[in-house]
Amino acid sequence: MKGLLLKEIGIMKTQKVFFLIIAAMVIFAAFSSDLSFALGYLSLAMPIFAITTISYDEFDNGYAFLFTLPISRKQYVMEKYLLGLILGGVAMALSVTLALICGIFGDMSASIEAVKALPAILAIMLIILSVIIPIQIKFGAEKGRNAMLVLTGAAVAIGFGIGKFLKADTLLNALN
């Protein structure tokens, strides 16, 4: 597992520009507009990188090489979850630090409110990782995107249907 994590760190080193762009966007958003958005964006964008490493592994028949190493498929999947949690934990720590810095130079109550939102962001991060990683591994990068599109569309349709049902139920109750 250590070797897989070192491989991911090697991939992250090649993606310096990606991390710098995220950092610039988060810092700009934190000091100019909404601190909660900045912290949420940082906390959700970093774990998504664990998902993009799956497509790096799949590229150019990389699975065939990767699984010649002394790792099992179960260890590979566990490493992806671990990487997502590590990146999410680092992002959460950076978020709290950024909130404290913004609180020192700005409004401390806004910083406290933003930090209060982090447990909800953590829950969303865990849900995203628990849904997207299996889909990406099962279907691959290209088909996984299509599967996520279908899954998102189904979730929106179900949410829309529930909203219409509740609205109709409220209207019926108002008429009675």
Tab-separated table of C-alpha atoms in Angstrom:
chain	number	residue	atom	x	y	z
A	1	MET	CA	0.000	0.000	0.000
A	2	LYS	CA	2.901	2.340	0.757
A	3	GLY	CA	4.188	1.856	-2.779
A	4	LEU	CA	0.806	2.775	-4.248
A	5	LEU	CA	0.656	5.933	-2.148
A	6	LEU	CA	4.162	6.854	-3.277
A	7	LYS	CA	3.029	6.348	-6.886
A	8	GLU	CA	0.133	8.747	-6.263
A	9	ILE	CA	2.484	11.321	-4.738
A	10	GLY	CA	4.589	11.039	-7.886
A	11	ILE	CA	1.504	11.734	-9.984
A	12	MET	CA	0.606	14.700	-7.754
A	13	LYS	CA	4.069	16.169	-8.272
A	14	THR	CA	3.365	16.337	-11.997
A	15	GLN	CA	0.087	18.141	-11.300
A	16	LYS	CA	1.555	21.186	-9.505
A	17	VAL	CA	-0.292	23.619	-11.752
A	18	PHE	CA	-3.631	21.982	-10.862
A	19	PHE	CA	-2.974	22.462	-7.147
A	20	LEU	CA	-1.757	26.043	-7.636
A	21	ILE	CA	-4.906	26.941	-9.567
A	22	ILE	CA	-7.102	25.478	-6.841
A	23	ALA	CA	-5.109	27.321	-4.166
A	24	ALA	CA	-5.387	30.629	-6.042
A	25	MET	CA	-9.140	30.206	-6.551
A	26	VAL	CA	-9.716	29.322	-2.914
A	27	ILE	CA	-7.641	32.207	-1.562
A	28	PHE	CA	-9.310	34.669	-3.938
A	29	ALA	CA	-12.790	33.413	-3.009
A	30	ALA	CA	-11.991	33.383	0.716
A	31	PHE	CA	-10.867	36.991	0.847
A	32	SER	CA	-13.227	38.467	-1.741
A	33	SER	CA	-16.601	36.827	-1.386
A	34	ASP	CA	-17.778	33.766	0.467
A	35	LEU	CA	-15.513	31.916	2.878
A	36	SER	CA	-17.924	28.969	3.127
A	37	PHE	CA	-17.756	28.442	-0.629
A	38	ALA	CA	-13.955	28.567	-0.578
A	39	LEU	CA	-13.687	26.008	2.212
A	40	GLY	CA	-16.252	23.718	0.605
A	41	TYR	CA	-14.572	23.956	-2.769
A	42	LEU	CA	-11.159	23.142	-1.335
A	43	SER	CA	-12.508	20.274	0.752
A	44	LEU	CA	-14.316	18.705	-2.198
A	45	ALA	CA	-11.808	19.390	-4.989
A	46	MET	CA	-8.854	17.732	-3.293
A	47	PRO	CA	-10.428	14.275	-2.750
A	48	ILE	CA	-11.671	14.297	-6.333
A	49	PHE	CA	-8.006	14.014	-7.315
A	50	ALA	CA	-8.055	10.451	-5.934
A	51	ILE	CA	-10.663	9.681	-8.565
A	52	THR	CA	-8.628	11.219	-11.383
A	53	THR	CA	-5.696	8.967	-10.514
A	54	ILE	CA	-7.837	6.006	-11.580
A	55	SER	CA	-7.785	7.276	-15.152
A	56	TYR	CA	-3.988	7.680	-14.904
A	57	ASP	CA	-3.772	4.042	-13.819
A	58	GLU	CA	-6.039	2.950	-16.665
A	59	PHE	CA	-4.152	4.962	-19.312
A	60	ASP	CA	-1.945	3.031	-21.758
A	61	ASN	CA	-2.868	-0.374	-20.316
A	62	GLY	CA	-1.509	0.593	-16.905
A	63	TYR	CA	-3.602	-1.935	-14.988
A	64	ALA	CA	-1.711	-4.809	-16.615
A	65	PHE	CA	1.562	-3.397	-15.309
A	66	LEU	CA	0.170	-2.259	-11.970
A	67	PHE	CA	-1.230	-5.655	-11.045
A	68	THR	CA	2.050	-7.414	-11.793
A	69	LEU	CA	3.225	-5.759	-8.589
A	70	PRO	CA	2.606	-7.557	-5.287
A	71	ILE	CA	-0.771	-5.912	-4.636
A	72	SER	CA	-4.272	-7.248	-4.828
A	73	ARG	CA	-7.321	-5.556	-6.295
A	74	LYS	CA	-8.676	-5.115	-2.789
A	75	GLN	CA	-5.510	-3.265	-1.735
A	76	TYR	CA	-5.745	-1.093	-4.839
A	77	VAL	CA	-9.312	-0.053	-3.992
A	78	MET	CA	-8.436	0.501	-0.333
A	79	GLU	CA	-5.539	2.719	-1.435
A	80	LYS	CA	-7.884	4.874	-3.529
A	81	TYR	CA	-10.200	5.369	-0.542
A	82	LEU	CA	-7.214	6.055	1.719
A	83	LEU	CA	-5.827	8.587	-0.748
A	84	GLY	CA	-9.210	10.314	-0.896
A	85	LEU	CA	-9.399	10.452	2.895
A	86	ILE	CA	-5.827	11.718	3.217
A	87	LEU	CA	-6.398	14.438	0.635
A	88	GLY	CA	-9.715	15.302	2.278
A	89	GLY	CA	-8.084	15.485	5.712
A	90	VAL	CA	-5.321	17.745	4.410
A	91	ALA	CA	-7.936	19.922	2.702
A	92	MET	CA	-9.970	20.123	5.925
A	93	ALA	CA	-6.865	21.142	7.893
A	94	LEU	CA	-6.029	23.788	5.289
A	95	SER	CA	-9.656	24.968	5.411
A	96	VAL	CA	-9.562	25.469	9.165
A	97	THR	CA	-6.221	27.296	8.864
A	98	LEU	CA	-7.589	29.525	6.102
A	99	ALA	CA	-10.716	30.236	8.152
A	100	LEU	CA	-8.576	31.262	11.116
A	101	ILE	CA	-6.447	33.538	8.930
A	102	CYS	CA	-9.565	35.110	7.427
A	103	GLY	CA	-10.994	35.497	10.925
A	104	ILE	CA	-7.882	37.302	12.129
A	105	PHE	CA	-7.911	39.730	9.208
A	106	GLY	CA	-11.675	39.958	8.769
A	107	ASP	CA	-14.903	38.847	10.355
A	108	MET	CA	-14.364	36.133	12.990
A	109	SER	CA	-18.083	35.234	13.111
A	110	ALA	CA	-18.041	34.405	9.372
A	111	SER	CA	-15.010	32.208	9.941
A	112	ILE	CA	-16.713	30.368	12.774
A	113	GLU	CA	-19.818	29.809	10.643
A	114	ALA	CA	-17.667	28.483	7.795
A	115	VAL	CA	-15.881	26.055	10.115
A	116	LYS	CA	-19.264	24.871	11.440
A	117	ALA	CA	-20.126	23.789	7.884
A	118	LEU	CA	-17.084	21.497	7.615
A	119	PRO	CA	-18.773	18.381	9.147
A	120	ALA	CA	-21.495	18.592	6.486
A	121	ILE	CA	-18.825	19.029	3.815
A	122	LEU	CA	-16.997	15.993	5.224
A	123	ALA	CA	-20.191	13.934	4.948
A	124	ILE	CA	-20.687	15.038	1.343
A	125	MET	CA	-17.042	14.222	0.589
A	126	LEU	CA	-17.443	10.709	1.979
A	127	ILE	CA	-20.622	10.147	-0.020
A	128	ILE	CA	-18.953	11.355	-3.214
A	129	LEU	CA	-15.946	9.086	-2.675
A	130	SER	CA	-18.135	6.100	-1.819
A	131	VAL	CA	-20.161	6.510	-5.006
A	132	ILE	CA	-17.651	7.667	-7.599
A	133	ILE	CA	-14.683	5.391	-6.802
A	134	PRO	CA	-16.609	2.119	-7.339
A	135	ILE	CA	-18.184	3.462	-10.527
A	136	GLN	CA	-14.814	4.595	-11.899
A	137	ILE	CA	-13.181	1.267	-11.070
A	138	LYS	CA	-16.061	-0.824	-12.412
A	139	PHE	CA	-16.675	1.043	-15.664
A	140	GLY	CA	-13.372	2.831	-16.295
A	141	ALA	CA	-12.797	6.525	-16.883
A	142	GLU	CA	-14.877	7.062	-20.036
A	143	LYS	CA	-17.825	4.796	-19.270
A	144	GLY	CA	-17.654	5.906	-15.628
A	145	ARG	CA	-18.381	9.487	-16.676
A	146	ASN	CA	-21.423	8.304	-18.614
A	147	ALA	CA	-22.571	6.199	-15.661
A	148	MET	CA	-22.191	9.207	-13.351
A	149	LEU	CA	-24.190	11.324	-15.784
A	150	VAL	CA	-26.995	8.748	-15.780
A	151	LEU	CA	-26.823	8.433	-11.986
A	152	THR	CA	-26.927	12.205	-11.531
A	153	GLY	CA	-29.835	12.503	-13.957
A	154	ALA	CA	-31.730	9.783	-12.090
A	155	ALA	CA	-31.081	11.507	-8.749
A	156	VAL	CA	-32.314	14.833	-10.138
A	157	ALA	CA	-35.416	13.182	-11.619
A	158	ILE	CA	-36.194	11.411	-8.338
A	159	GLY	CA	-35.655	14.654	-6.388
A	160	PHE	CA	-37.876	16.547	-8.833
A	161	GLY	CA	-40.564	13.875	-8.548
A	162	ILE	CA	-40.467	13.918	-4.754
A	163	GLY	CA	-40.685	17.720	-4.811
A	164	LYS	CA	-43.715	17.616	-7.112
A	165	PHE	CA	-45.328	14.943	-4.956
A	166	LEU	CA	-44.812	16.938	-1.773
A	167	LYS	CA	-46.085	20.102	-3.442
A	168	ALA	CA	-49.189	18.268	-4.697
A	169	ASP	CA	-49.712	16.710	-1.243
A	170	THR	CA	-49.429	20.149	0.401
A	171	LEU	CA	-51.917	21.551	-2.119
A	172	LEU	CA	-54.378	18.722	-1.429
A	173	ASN	CA	-54.070	19.260	2.314
A	174	ALA	CA	-54.691	22.992	1.848
A	175	LEU	CA	-57.867	22.271	-0.145
A	176	ASN	CA	-59.254	19.942	2.536
